[in-house]
PDB file of C-alpha atoms in Angstrom:
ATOM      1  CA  UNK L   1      45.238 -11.615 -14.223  1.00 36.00           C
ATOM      2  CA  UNK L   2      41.584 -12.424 -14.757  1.00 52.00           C
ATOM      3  CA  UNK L   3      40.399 -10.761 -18.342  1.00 61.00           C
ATOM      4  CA  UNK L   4      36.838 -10.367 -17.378  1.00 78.00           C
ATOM      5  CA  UNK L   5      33.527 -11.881 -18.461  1.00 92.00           C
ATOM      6  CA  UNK L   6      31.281 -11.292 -21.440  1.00 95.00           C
ATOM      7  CA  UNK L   7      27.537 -12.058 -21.866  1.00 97.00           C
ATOM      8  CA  UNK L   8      29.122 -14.145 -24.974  1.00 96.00           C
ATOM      9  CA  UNK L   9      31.318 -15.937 -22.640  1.00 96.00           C
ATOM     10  CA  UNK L  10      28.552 -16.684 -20.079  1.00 97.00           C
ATOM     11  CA  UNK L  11      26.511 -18.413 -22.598  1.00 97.00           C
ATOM     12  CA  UNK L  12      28.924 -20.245 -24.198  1.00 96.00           C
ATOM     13  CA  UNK L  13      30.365 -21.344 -21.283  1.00 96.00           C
ATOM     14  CA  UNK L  14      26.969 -22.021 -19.393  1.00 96.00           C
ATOM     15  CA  UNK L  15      24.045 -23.306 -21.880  1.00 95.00           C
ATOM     16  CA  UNK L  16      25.627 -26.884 -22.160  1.00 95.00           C
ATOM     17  CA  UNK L  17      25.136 -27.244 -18.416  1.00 94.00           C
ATOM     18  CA  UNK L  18      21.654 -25.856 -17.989  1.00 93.00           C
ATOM     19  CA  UNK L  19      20.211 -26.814 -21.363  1.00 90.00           C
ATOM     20  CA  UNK L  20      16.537 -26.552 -19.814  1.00 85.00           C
ATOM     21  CA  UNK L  21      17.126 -23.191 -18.854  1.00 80.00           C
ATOM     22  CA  UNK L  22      17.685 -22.197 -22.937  1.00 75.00           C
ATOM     23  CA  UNK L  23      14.820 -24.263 -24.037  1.00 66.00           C
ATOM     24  CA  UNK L  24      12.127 -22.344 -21.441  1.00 58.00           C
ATOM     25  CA  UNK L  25       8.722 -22.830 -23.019  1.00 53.00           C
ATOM     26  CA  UNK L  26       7.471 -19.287 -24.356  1.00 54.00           C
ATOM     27  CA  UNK L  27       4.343 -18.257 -25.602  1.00 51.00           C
ATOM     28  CA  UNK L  28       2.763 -19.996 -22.218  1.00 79.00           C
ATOM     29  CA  UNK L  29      -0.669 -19.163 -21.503  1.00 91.00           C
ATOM     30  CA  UNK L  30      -0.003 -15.188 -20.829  1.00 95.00           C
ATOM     31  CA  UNK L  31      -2.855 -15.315 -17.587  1.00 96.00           C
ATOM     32  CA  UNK L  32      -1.198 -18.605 -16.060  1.00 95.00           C
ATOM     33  CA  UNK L  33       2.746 -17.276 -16.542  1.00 93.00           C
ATOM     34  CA  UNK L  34       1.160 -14.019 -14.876  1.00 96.00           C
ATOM     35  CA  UNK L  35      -0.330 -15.642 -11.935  1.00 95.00           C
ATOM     36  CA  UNK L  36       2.267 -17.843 -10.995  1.00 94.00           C
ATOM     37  CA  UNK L  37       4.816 -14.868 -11.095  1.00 93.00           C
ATOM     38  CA  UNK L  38       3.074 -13.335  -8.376  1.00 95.00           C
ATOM     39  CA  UNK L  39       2.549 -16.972  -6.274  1.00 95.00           C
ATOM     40  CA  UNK L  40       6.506 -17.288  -6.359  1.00 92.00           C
ATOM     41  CA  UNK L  41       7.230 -14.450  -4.466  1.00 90.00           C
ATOM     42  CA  UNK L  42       8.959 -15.116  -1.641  1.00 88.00           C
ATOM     43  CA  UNK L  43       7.499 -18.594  -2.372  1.00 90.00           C
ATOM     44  CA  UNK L  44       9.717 -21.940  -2.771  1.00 88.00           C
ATOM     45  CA  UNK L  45       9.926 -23.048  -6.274  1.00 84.00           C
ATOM     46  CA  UNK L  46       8.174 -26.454  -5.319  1.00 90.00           C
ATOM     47  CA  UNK L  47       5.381 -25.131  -3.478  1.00 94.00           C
ATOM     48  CA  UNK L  48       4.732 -22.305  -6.170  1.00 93.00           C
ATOM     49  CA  UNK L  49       4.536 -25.149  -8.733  1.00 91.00           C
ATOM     50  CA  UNK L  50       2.236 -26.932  -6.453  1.00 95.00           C
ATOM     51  CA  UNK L  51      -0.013 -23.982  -5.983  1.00 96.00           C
ATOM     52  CA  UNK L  52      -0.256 -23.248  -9.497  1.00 94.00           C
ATOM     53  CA  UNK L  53      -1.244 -27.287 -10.681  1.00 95.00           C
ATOM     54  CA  UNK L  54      -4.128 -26.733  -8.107  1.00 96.00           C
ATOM     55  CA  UNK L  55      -5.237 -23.174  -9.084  1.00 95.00           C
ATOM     56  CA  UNK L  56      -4.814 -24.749 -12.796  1.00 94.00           C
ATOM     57  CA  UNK L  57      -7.694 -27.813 -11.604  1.00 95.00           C
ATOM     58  CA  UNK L  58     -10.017 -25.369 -10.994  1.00 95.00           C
ATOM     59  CA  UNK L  59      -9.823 -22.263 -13.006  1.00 95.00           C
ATOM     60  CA  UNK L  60      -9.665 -21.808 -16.492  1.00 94.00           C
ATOM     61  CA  UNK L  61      -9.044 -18.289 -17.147  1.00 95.00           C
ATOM     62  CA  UNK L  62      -9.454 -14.402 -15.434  1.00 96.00           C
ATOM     63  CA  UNK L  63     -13.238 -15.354 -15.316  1.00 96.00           C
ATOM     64  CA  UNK L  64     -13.060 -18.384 -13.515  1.00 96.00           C
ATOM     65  CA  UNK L  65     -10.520 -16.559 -10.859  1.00 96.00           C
ATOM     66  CA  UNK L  66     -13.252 -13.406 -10.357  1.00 95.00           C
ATOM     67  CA  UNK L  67     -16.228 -15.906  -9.575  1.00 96.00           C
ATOM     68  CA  UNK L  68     -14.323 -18.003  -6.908  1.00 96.00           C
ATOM     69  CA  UNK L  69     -15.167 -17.389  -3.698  1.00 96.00           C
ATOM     70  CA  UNK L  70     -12.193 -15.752  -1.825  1.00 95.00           C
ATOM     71  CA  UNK L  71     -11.434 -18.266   0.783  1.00 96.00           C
ATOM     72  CA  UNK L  72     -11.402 -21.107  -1.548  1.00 97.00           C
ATOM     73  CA  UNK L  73      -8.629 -19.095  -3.388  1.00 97.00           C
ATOM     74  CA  UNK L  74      -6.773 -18.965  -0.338  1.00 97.00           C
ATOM     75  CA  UNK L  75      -6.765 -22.709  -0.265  1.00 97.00           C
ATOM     76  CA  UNK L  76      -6.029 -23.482  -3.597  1.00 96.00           C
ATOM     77  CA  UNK L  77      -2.910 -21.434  -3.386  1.00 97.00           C
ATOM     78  CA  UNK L  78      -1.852 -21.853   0.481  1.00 97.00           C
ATOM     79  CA  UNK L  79       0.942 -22.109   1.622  1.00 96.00           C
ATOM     80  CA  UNK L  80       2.468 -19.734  -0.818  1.00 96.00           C
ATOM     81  CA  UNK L  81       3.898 -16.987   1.290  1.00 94.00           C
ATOM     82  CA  UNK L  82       1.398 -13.977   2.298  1.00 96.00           C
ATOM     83  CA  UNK L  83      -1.498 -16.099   0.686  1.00 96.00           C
ATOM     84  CA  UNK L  84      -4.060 -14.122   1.669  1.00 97.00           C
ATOM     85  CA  UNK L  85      -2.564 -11.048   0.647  1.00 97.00           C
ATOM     86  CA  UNK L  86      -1.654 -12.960  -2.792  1.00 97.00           C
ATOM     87  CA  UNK L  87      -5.182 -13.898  -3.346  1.00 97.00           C
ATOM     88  CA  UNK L  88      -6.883 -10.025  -2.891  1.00 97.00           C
ATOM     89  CA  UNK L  89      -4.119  -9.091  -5.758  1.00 97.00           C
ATOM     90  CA  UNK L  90      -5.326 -12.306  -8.098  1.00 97.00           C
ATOM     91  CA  UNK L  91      -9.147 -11.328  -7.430  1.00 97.00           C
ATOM     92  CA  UNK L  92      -8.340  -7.504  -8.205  1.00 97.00           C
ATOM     93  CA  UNK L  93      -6.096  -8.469 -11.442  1.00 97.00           C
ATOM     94  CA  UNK L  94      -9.055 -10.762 -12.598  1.00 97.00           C
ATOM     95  CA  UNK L  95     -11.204  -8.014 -12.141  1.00 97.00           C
ATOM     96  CA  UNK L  96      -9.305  -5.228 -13.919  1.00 97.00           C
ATOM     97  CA  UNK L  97      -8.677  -7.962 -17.235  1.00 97.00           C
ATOM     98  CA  UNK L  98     -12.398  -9.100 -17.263  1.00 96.00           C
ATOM     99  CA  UNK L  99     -13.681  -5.588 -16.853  1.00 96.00           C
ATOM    100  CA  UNK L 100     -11.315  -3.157 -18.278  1.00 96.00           C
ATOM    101  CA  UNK L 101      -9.268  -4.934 -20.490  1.00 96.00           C
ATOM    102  CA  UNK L 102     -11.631  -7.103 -22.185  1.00 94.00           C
ATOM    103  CA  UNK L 103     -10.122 -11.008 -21.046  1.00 95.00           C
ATOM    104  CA  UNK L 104      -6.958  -9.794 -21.939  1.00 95.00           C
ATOM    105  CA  UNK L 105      -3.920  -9.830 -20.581  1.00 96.00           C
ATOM    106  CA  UNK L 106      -1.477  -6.649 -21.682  1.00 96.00           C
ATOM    107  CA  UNK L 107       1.499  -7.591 -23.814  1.00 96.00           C
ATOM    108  CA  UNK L 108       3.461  -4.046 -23.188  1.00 96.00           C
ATOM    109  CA  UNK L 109       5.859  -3.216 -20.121  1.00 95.00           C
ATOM    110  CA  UNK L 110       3.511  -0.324 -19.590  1.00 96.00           C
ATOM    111  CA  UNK L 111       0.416  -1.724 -19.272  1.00 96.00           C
ATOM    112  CA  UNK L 112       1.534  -4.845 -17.170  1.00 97.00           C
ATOM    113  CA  UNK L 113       2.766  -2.132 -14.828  1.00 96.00           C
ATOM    114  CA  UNK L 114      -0.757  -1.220 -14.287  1.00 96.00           C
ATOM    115  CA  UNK L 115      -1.804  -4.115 -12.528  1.00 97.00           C
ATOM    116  CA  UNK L 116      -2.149  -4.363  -8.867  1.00 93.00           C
ATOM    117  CA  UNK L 117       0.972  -6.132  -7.367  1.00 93.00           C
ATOM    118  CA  UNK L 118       3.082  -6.107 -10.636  1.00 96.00           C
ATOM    119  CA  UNK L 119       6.188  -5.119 -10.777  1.00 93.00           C
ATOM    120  CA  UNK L 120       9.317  -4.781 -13.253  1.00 92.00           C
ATOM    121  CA  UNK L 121       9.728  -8.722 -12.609  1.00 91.00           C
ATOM    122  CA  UNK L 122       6.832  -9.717 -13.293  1.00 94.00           C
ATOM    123  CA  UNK L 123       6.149  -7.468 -16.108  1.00 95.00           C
ATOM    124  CA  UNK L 124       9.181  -8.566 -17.980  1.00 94.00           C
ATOM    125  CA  UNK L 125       8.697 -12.222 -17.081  1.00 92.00           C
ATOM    126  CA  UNK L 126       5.168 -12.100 -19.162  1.00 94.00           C
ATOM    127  CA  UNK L 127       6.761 -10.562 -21.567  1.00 94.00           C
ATOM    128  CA  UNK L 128       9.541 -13.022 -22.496  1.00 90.00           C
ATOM    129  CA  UNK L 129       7.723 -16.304 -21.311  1.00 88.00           C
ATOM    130  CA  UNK L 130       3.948 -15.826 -22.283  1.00 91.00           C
ATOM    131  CA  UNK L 131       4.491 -13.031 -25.352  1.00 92.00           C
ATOM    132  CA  UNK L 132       8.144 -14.200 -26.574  1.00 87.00           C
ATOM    133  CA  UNK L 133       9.269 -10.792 -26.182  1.00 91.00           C
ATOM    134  CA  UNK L 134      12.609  -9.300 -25.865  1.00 91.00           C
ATOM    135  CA  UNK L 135      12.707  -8.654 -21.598  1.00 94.00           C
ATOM    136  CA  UNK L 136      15.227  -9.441 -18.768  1.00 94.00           C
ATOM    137  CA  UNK L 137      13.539 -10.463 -16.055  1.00 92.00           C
ATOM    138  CA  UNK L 138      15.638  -9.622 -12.669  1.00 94.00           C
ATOM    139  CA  UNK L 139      15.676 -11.626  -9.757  1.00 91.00           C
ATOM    140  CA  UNK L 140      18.013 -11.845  -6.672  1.00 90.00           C
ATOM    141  CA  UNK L 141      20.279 -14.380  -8.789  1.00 91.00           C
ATOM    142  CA  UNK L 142      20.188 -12.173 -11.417  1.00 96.00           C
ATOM    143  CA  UNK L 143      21.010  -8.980  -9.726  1.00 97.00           C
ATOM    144  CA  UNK L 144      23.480 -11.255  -7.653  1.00 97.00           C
ATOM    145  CA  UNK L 145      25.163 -12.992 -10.124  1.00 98.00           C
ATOM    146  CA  UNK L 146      25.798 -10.250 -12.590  1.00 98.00           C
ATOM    147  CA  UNK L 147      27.482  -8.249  -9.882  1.00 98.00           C
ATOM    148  CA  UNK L 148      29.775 -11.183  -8.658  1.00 97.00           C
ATOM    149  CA  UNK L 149      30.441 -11.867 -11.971  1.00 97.00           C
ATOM    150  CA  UNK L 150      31.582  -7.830 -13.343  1.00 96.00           C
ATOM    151  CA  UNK L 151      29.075  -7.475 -15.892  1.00 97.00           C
ATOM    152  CA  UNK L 152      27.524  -4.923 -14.086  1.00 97.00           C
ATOM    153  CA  UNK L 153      28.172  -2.647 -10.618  1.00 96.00           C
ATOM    154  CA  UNK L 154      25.148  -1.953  -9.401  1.00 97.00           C
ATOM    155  CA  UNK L 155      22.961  -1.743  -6.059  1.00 96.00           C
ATOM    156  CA  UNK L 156      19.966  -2.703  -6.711  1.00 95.00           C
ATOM    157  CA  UNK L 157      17.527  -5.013  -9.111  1.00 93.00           C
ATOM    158  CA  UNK L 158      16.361  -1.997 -10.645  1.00 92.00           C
ATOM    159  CA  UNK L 159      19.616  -0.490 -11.738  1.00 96.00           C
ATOM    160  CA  UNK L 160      20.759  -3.969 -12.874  1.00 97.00           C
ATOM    161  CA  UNK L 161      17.719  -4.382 -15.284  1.00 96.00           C
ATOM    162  CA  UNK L 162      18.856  -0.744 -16.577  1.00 96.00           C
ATOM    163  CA  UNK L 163      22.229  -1.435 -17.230  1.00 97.00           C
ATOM    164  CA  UNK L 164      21.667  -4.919 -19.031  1.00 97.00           C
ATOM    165  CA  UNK L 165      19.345  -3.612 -20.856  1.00 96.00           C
ATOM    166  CA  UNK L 166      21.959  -1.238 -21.897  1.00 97.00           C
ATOM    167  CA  UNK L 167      25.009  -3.442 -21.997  1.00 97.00           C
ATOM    168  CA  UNK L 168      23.611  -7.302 -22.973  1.00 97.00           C
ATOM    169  CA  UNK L 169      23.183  -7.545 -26.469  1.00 97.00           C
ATOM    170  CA  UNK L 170      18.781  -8.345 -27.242  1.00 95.00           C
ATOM    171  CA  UNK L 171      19.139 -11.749 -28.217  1.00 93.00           C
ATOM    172  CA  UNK L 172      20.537 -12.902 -24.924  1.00 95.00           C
ATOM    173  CA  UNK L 173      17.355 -11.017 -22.964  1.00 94.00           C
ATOM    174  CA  UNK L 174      14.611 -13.767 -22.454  1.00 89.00           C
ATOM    175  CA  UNK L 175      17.206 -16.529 -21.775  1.00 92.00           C
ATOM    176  CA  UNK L 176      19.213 -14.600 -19.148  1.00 95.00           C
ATOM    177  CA  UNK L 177      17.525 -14.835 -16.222  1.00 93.00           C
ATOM    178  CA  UNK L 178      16.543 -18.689 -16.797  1.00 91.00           C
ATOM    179  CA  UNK L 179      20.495 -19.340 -17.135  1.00 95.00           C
ATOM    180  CA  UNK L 180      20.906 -17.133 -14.401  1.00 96.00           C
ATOM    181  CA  UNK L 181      18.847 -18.868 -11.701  1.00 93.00           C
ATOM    182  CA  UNK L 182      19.755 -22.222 -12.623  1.00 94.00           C
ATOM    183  CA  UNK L 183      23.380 -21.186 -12.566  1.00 97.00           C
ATOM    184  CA  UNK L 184      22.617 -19.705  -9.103  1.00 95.00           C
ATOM    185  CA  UNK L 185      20.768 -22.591  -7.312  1.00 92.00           C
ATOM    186  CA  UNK L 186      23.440 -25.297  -8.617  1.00 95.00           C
ATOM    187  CA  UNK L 187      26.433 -23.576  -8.419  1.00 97.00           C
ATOM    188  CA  UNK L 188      27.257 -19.702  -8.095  1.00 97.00           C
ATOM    189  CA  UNK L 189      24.995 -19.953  -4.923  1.00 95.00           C
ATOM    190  CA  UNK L 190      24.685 -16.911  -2.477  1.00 94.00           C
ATOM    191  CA  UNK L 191      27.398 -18.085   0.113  1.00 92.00           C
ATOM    192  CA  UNK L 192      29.894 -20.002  -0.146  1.00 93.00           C
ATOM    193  CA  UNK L 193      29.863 -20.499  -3.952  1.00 96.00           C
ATOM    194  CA  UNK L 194      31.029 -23.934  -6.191  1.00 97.00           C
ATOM    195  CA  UNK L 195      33.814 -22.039  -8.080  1.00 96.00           C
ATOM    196  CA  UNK L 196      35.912 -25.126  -8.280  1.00 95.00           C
ATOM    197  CA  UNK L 197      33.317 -26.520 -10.143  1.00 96.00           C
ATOM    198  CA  UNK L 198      32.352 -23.753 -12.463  1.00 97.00           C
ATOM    199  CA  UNK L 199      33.564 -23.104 -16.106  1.00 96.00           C
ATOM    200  CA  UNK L 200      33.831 -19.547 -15.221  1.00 96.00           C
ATOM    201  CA  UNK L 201      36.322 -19.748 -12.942  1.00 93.00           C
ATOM    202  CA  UNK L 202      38.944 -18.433 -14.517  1.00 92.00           C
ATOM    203  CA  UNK L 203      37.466 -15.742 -15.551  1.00 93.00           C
ATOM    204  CA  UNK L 204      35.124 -14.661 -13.225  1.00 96.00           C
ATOM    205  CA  UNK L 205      36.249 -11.944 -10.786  1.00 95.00           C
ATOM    206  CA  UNK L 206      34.351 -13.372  -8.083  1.00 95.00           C
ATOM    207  CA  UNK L 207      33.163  -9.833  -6.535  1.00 96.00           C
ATOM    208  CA  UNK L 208      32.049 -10.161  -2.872  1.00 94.00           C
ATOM    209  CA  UNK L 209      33.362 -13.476  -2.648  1.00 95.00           C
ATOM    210  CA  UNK L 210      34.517 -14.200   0.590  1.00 92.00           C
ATOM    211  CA  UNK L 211      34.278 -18.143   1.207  1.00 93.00           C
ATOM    212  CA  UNK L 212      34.329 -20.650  -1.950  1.00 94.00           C
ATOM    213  CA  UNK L 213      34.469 -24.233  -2.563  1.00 93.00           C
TER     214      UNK L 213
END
């Protein structure tokens, strides 16, 4: 009988594997970790990365990104998914720091919220990368993983950013989702999971888990 996972035990067990994912640069430029953020949705990680070293040749900073003309934006950051879409939310985000917020980017949940286009992931991924702030950013490995994995039982990202937040002790928080993805995209992947290869194995409960290797 399996005797169930602990945020402990998942760290211990994966941080030696994913080492990069535990050493995730913080206190990034907060206006950069923000923009990017938004590029990756739906987005590839490789073409988000390449979008973002282009966008990073030519602009500076929120004023830079308001005085670019709009199509140019949309080529600097194409093919991102829903580019042009993506681009109208950078311009109006430039816009609202320049104008309202004086240049600066907000370093509270709250705030961030306020922002055209951003969202609880988003929000908490400034938080932890650019401001080194206690946040758990959830993604579909995260909300995935945790699930198949009994830490929590939830249904959506949403609830599963509630309930860590309420279960996972703070100074696992900013880490979690880094470990988390990595995890996901080398091994505890969305069908047809690695088990045989992971350290978990034995005692993971492997919920949903219908075909494994």
């Amino acid at each position: 009988m399996k005797k169930g996972l602990t945020f402990k035990k998942v760290f211990e067990k994966l941080s030696p594997l994913f080492p990069d994912a535990m050493n995730e640069e913080n206190n990034s430029d907060p206006f950069f970790v923000l923009i990017s953020t938004i590029l990756s949705h739906r987005t590839k990680d490789e073409v988000t990365e390449e979008a973002i070293k282009r966008v990073k040749e030519r602009i500076k900073g929120p004023q830079d990104l308001l005085a670019i003309p709009q199509k140019e934006l949309e080529s600097l950051i194409f093919p991102v998914g829903f580019y042009k879409n993506k681009a109208r939310i950078l311009k109006d985000i430039a816009q609202t720091i320049v104008n309202v917020l004086g240049g600066r980017v907000p370093d509270t949940f709250e705030e961030l919220l306020k922002l055209k286009g951003v969202g609880h992931k988003t929000a908490n991924l400034v938080l932890s990368r650019a401001f080194g702030k206690p946040a758990i950013c959830v993604d579909t490995h995260v909300h995935r993983i945790s699930n198949r994995m009994g830490l929590v039982r939830t249904k959506t990202p949403q609830e599963t950013e509630i309930e860590l937040k309420e279960k996972m002790p703070k100074k696992y928080w900013k880490n979690y989702n880094g470990l988390l993805v990595a995890f996901g995209k080398n091994l505890c992947k969305p069908i047809s999971p690695l088990c045989s290869k992971c350290p978990l194995y034995k005692e993971c409960p492997r919920i949903g888990v219908v075909r494994w290797r």
